[in-house]
Coordinates of C-alpha atoms in Angstrom, one line a residue:
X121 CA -9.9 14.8 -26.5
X122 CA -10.9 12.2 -28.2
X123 CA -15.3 12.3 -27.5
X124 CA -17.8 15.0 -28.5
X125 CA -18.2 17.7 -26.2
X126 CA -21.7 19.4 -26.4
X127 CA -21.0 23.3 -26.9
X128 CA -21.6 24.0 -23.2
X129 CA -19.1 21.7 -22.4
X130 CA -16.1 23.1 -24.7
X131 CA -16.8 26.2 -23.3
X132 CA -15.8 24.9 -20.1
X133 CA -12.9 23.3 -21.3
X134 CA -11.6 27.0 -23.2
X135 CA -12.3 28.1 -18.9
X136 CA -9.9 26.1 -17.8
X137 CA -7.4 26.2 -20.4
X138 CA -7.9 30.3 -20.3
X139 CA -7.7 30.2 -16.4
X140 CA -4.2 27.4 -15.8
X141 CA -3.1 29.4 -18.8
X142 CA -2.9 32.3 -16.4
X143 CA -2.3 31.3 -13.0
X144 CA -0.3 27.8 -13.5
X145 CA 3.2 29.1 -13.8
X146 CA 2.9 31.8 -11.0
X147 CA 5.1 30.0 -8.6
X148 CA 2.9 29.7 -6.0
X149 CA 3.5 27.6 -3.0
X150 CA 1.0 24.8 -2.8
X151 CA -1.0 25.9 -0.6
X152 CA -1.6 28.9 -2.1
X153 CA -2.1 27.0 -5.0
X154 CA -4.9 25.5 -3.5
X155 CA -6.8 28.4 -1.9
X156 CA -6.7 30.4 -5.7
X157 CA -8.4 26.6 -7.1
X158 CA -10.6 26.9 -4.4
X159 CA -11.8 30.4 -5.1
X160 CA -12.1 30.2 -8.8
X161 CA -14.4 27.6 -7.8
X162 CA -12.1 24.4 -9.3
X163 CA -12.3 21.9 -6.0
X164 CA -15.1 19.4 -6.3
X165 CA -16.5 19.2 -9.2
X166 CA -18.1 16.1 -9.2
X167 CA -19.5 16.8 -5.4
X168 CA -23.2 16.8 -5.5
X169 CA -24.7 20.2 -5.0
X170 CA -25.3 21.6 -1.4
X171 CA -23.9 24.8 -0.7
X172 CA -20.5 23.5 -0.4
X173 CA -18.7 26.3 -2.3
X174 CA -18.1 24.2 -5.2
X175 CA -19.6 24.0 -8.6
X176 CA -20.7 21.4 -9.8
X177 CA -19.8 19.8 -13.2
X178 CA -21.0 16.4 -15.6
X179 CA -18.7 13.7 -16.2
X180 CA -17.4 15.1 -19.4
X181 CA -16.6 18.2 -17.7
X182 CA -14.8 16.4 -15.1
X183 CA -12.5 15.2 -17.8
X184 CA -12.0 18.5 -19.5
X185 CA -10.9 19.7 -16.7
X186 CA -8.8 17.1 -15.3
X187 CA -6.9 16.5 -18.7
X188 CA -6.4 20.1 -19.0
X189 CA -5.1 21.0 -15.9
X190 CA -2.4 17.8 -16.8
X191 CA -1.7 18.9 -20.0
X192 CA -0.7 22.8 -18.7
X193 CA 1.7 21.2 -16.0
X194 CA 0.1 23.2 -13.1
X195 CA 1.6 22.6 -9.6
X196 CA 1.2 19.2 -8.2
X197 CA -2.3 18.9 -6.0
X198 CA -1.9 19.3 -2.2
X199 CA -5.7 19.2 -1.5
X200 CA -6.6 15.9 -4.2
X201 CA -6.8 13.5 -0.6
X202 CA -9.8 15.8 0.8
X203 CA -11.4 16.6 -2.5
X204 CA -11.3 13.2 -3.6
X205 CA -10.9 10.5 -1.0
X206 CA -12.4 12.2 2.4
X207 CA -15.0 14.8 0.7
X208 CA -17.4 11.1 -1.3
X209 CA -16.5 9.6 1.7
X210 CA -19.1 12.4 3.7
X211 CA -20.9 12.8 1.2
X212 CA -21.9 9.0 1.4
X213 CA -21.4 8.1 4.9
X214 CA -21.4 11.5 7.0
X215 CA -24.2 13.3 8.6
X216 CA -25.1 16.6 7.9
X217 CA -23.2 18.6 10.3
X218 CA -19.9 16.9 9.3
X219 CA -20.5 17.9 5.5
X220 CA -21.1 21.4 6.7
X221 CA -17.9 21.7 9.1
X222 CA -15.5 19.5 6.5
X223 CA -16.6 20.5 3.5
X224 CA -16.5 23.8 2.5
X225 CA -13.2 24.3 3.8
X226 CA -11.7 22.0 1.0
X227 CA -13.6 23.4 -1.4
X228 CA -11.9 26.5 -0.6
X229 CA -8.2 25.0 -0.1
X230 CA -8.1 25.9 3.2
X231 CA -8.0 22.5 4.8
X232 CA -5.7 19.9 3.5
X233 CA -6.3 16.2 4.6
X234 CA -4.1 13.1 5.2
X235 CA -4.7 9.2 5.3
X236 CA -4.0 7.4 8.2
X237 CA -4.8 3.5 6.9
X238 CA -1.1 1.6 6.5
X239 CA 0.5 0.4 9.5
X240 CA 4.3 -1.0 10.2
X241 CA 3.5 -5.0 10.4
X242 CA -0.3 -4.8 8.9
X243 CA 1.4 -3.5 5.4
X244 CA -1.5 -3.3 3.2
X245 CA -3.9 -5.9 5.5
X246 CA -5.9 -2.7 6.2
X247 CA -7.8 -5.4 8.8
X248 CA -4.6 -5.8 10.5
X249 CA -4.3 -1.9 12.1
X250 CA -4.1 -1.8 16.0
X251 CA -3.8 1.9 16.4
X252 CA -6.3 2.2 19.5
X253 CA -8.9 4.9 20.1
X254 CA -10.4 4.9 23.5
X255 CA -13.7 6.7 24.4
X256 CA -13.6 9.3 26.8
X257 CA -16.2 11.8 27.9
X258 CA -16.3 14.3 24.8
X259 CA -14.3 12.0 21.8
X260 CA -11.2 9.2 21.8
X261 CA -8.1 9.5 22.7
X262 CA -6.1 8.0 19.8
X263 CA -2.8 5.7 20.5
X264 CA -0.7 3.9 17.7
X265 CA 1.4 4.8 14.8
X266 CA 0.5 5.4 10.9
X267 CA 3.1 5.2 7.9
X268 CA 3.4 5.5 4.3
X269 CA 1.2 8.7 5.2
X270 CA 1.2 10.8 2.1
X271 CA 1.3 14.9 2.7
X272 CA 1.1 14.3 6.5
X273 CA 3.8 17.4 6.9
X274 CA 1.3 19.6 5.4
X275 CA -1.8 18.4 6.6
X276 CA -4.1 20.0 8.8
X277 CA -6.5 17.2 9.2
X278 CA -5.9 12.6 9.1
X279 CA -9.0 10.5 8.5
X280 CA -7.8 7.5 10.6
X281 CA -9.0 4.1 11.0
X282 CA -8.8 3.2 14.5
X283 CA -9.9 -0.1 16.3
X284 CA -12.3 2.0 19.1
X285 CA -13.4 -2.2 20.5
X286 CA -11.2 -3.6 22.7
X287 CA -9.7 -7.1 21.8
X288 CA -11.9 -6.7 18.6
X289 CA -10.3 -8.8 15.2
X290 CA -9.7 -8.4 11.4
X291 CA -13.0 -6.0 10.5
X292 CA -14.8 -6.1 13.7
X293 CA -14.3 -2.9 16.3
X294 CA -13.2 0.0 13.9
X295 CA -14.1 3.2 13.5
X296 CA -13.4 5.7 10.8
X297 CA -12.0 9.2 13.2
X298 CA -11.0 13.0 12.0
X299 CA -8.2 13.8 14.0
X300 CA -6.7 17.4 13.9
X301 CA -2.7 17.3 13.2
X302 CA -2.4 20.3 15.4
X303 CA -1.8 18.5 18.7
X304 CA 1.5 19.1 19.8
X305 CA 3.6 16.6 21.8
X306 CA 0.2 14.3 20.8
X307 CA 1.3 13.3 17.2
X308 CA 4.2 13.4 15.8
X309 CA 5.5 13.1 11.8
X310 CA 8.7 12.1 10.2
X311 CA 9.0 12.1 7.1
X312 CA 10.5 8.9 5.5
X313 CA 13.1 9.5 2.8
X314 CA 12.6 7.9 -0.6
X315 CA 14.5 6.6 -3.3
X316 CA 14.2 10.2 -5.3
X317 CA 15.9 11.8 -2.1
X318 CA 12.3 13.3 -1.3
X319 CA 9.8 13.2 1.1
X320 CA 6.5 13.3 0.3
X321 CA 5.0 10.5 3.3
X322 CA 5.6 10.6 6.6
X323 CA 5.6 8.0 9.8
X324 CA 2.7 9.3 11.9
X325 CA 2.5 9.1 15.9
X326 CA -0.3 9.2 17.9
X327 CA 0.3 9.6 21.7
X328 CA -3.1 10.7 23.2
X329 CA -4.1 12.2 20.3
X330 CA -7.8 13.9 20.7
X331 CA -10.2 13.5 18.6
X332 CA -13.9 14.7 18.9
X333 CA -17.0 12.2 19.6
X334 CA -18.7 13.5 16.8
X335 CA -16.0 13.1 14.3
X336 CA -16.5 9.9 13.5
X337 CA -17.9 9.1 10.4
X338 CA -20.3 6.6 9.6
X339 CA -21.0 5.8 13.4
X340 CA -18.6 3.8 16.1
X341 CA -17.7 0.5 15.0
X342 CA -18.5 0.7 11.1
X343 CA -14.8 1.9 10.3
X344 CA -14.1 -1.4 8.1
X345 CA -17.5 -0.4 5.8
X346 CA -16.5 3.4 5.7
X347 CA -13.0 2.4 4.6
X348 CA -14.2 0.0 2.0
X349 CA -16.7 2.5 1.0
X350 CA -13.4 5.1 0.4
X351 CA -11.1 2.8 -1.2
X352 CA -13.5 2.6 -4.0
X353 CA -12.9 6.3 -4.8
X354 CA -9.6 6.1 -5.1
X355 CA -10.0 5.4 -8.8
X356 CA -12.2 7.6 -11.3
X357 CA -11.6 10.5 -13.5
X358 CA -8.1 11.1 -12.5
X359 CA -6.9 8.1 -14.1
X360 CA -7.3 9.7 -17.2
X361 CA -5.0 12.8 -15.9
X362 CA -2.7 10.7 -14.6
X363 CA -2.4 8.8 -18.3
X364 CA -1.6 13.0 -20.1
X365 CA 1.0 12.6 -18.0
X366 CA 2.3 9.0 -18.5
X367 CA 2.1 10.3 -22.2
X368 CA 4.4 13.2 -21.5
X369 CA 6.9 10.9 -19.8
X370 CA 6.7 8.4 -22.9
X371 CA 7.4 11.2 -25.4
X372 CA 10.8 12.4 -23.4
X373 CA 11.9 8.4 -24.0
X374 CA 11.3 8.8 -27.3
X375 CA 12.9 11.7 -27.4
X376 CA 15.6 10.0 -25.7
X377 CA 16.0 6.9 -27.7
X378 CA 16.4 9.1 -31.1
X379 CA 18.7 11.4 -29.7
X380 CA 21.2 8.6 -28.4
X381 CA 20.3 6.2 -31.1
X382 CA 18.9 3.6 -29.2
X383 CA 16.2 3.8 -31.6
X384 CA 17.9 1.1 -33.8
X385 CA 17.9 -1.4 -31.8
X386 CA 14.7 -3.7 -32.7
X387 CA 14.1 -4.2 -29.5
X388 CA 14.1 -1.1 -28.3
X389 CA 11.6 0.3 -31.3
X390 CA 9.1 -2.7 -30.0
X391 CA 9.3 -1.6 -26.3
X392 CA 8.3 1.8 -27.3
X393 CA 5.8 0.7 -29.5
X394 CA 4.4 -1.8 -26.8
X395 CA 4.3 0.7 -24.7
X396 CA 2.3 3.2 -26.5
X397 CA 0.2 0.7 -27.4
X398 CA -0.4 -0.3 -23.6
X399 CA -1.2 3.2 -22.6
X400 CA -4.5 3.9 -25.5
X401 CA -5.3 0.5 -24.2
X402 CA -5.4 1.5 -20.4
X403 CA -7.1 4.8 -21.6
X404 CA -9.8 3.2 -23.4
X405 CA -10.3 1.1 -20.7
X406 CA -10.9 4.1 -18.2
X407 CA -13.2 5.6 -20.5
X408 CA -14.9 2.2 -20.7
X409 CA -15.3 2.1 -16.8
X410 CA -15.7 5.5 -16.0
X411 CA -18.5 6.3 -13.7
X412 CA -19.0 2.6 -13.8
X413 CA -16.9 0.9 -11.1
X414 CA -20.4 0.3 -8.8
X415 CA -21.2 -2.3 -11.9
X416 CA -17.9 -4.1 -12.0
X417 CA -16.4 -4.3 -9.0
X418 CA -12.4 -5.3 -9.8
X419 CA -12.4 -2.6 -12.1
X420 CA -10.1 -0.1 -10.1
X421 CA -8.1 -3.2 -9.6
X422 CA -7.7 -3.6 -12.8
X423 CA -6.8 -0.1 -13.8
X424 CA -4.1 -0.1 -10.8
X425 CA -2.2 -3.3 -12.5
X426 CA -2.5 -2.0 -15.4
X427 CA -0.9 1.5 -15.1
X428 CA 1.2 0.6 -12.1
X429 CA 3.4 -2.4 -14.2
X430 CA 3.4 0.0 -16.9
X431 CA 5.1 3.0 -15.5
X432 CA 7.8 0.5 -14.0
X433 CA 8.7 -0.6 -17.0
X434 CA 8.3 3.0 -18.6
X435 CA 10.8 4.0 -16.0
X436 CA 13.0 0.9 -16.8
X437 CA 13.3 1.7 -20.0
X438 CA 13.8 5.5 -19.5
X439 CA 17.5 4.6 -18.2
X440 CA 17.9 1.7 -20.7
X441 CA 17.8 4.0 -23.7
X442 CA 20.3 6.3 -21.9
X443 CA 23.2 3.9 -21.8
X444 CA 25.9 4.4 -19.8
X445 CA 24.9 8.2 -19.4
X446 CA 22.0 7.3 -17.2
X447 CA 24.3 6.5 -13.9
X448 CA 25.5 10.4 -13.9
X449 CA 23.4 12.8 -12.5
X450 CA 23.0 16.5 -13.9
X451 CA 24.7 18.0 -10.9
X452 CA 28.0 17.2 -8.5
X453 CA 26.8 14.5 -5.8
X454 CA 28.1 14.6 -2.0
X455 CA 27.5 13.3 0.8
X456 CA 27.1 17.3 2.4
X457 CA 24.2 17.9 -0.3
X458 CA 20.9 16.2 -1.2
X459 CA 21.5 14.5 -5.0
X460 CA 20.0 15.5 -7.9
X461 CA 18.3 13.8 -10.5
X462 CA 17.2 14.8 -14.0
X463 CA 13.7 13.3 -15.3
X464 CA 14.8 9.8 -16.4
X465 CA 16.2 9.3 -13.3
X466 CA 13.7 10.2 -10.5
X467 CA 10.9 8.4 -13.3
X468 CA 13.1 4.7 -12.5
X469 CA 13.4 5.4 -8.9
X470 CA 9.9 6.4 -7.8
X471 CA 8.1 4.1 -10.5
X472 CA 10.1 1.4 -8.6
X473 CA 7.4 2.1 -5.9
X474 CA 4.5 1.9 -8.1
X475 CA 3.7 -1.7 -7.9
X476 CA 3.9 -1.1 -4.2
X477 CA 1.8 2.2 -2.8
X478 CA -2.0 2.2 -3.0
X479 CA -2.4 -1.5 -2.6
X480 CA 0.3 -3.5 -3.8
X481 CA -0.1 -6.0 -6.6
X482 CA -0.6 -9.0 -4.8
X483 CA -3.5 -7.0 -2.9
X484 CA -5.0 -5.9 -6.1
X485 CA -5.0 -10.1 -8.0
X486 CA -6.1 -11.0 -4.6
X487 CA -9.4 -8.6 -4.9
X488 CA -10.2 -9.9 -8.2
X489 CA -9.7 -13.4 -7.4
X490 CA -12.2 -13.5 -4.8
X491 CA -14.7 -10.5 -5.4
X492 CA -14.6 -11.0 -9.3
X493 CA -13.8 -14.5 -9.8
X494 CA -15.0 -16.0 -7.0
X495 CA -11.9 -18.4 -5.9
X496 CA -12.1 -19.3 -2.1
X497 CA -10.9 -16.5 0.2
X498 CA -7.2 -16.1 1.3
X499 CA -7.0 -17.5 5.0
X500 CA -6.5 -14.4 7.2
X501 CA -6.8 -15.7 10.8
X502 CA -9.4 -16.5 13.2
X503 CA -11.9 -13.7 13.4
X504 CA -13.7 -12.8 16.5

């Protein structure tokens, strides 16, 4: 770490080193993975308190723990869509019935959550959705169809932004539903095979899906300030776990480039210098914006160019130092058999998708060309 702690705080950090130390490697499944976070207490931290289940820790804390748990390589986070997307999202727009159904059960792992916002034509013009939710007597019936749905095979729950108005435009008419993934023959998920050979997001269905009058969030017809309100979230003290990674990643190029030689080349050396160079800069800029975002408004923007052009390249040049070597795979490929890829590999395929997931880059420019800069607003239709 590279700030003070105060001596309450490093004993929180020796916690969590003591406690991934001991349970990180134990091959759980993930969902198991998440109900032993939940009961040690380790699911929303930064949650205000309210009987949640969850403890509650400062900023710093936050960190610790964040950067620790990256630095152990525990398991990948099933639950990190609840705990940090849907769970401020309550806490700042729901009423108080809805935090005490919703959130204690992802405090506890026990309820893993999905986001239904990107739609086939609407791409990443969140205005653009047309999945329809009609009112009925006792919630909506929910018609349309989801993709680029991370975690949707495993989820139990989909927060889903819905247009509830008929003929309602852009922003106007939408409402912000939980919608239980547990309706059979009502909503359907395929999962949409990446570059990697994985699956990790789904197409999502809705044919008649139910979902319950008071599950909507933030009242009927407020979706588009709910939403807002959520993508501002999306950015915070995992940034600065994501970046232990990113460093992990940029020590096996290095480790790379030395053991092929590719170190000699002068043009290699800079990249890898430019490159660590880049990555203190992005992390001192996190730290500079942390619990600040409110203040500067293109901040997360800012942060998502930043690491998302970064890693693209990191992954570019992950195969670049490998020569030749980098086209064959660590294992027989078939057409019978799923292929296999070793960790340079899958880092230049899914980095490919970077600039793209979470708001692409043209979104992100766009956001701090007219909320930061204040250059006139992209034409997006005729608004009702």
């Amino acid at each position: 770490m590279e700030f003070g702690f105060a001596p309450e705080d490093e004993a929180f950090r020796r916690e969590a080193r003591a406690w991934l130390g001991a349970h990180a490697k134990a091959g759980v499944d993930r969902r198991s993975w998440e109900r032993a976070l939940g009961a040690a207490g380790w699911i929303g931290l930064g949650w205000p308190e309210g009987g949640y289940g969850n403890r509650t820790a400062t900023l710093t804390q936050q960190v610790a723990w964040a950067e620790e748990y990256a630095r152990s390589a525990a398991p990948p986070r099933s639950g990190h869509i609840g705990e940090n997307l849907l769970a401020p999202t309550l806490i700042a727009h729901g009423d108080s019935e809805q935090k005490a159904r919703f959130l204690p059960p992802v405090a506890a792992g026990e309820e893993l959550w999905c986001q239904g916002y990107s739609e086939p034509g609407a791409g990443s013009d969140l205005a653009g959705v047309r999945t329809a939710a009609v009112r009925e007597a006792d919630g909506y019936r929910v018609s349309g169809q989801k993709i680029w749905t991370s975690l949707a095979h495993e989820a139990d729950w989909c927060f889903v932004l819905a247009r509830t108005e008929p003929g309602s435009r852009r922003h106007h008419g939408l409402s912000f539903l939980l919608v239980p993934m547990d309706q059979p023959g009502r909503i359907e998920v395929r999962p949409i095979r990446q570059l990697t050979g994985t699956s990790d997001f789904n197409e999502v269905f809705f044919d008649g899906a139910h979902a319950r009058v008071e599950h909507v969030v933030g009242g009927e017809g407020n979706g588009w300030r709910v939403a807002m309100s959520l993508l501002g979230f999306e950015r915070g003290v995992s940034t600065l776990a994501q970046q232990i990674g990113f460093a992990a990643e940029l020590g096996r190029v290095v480790r790379d480039a030395v053991a092929t030689g590719a170190d000699g080349d002068p043009v290699v050396r800079e990249r890898l210098v430019r490159q660590w160079a880049e990555l203190r800069v992005m992390r001192w800029n996190a730290l500079r914006t942390l619990g600040n975002s409110a203040a500067e408004p293109g901040a997360p923007s800012v942060a998502k160019l930043l690491w998302a052009g970064w890693h693209q390249r990191l992954g570019e040049l992950a195969v670049l130092v490998r020569g030749a070597t980098a086209s064959v795979g660590p294992a027989d490929w078939s057409a019978a058999a799923p292929y296999e890829l070793d960790a340079a590999q899958h880092l230049f395929l899914f980095s490919r998708a970077d600039t793209v997931y979470g708001g692409s880059d043209q979104v992100q420019r766009t956001i701090i060309a007219e909320r930061v800069l204040g250059l006139p607003r992209e034409p997006k239709g005729v608004e009702s």
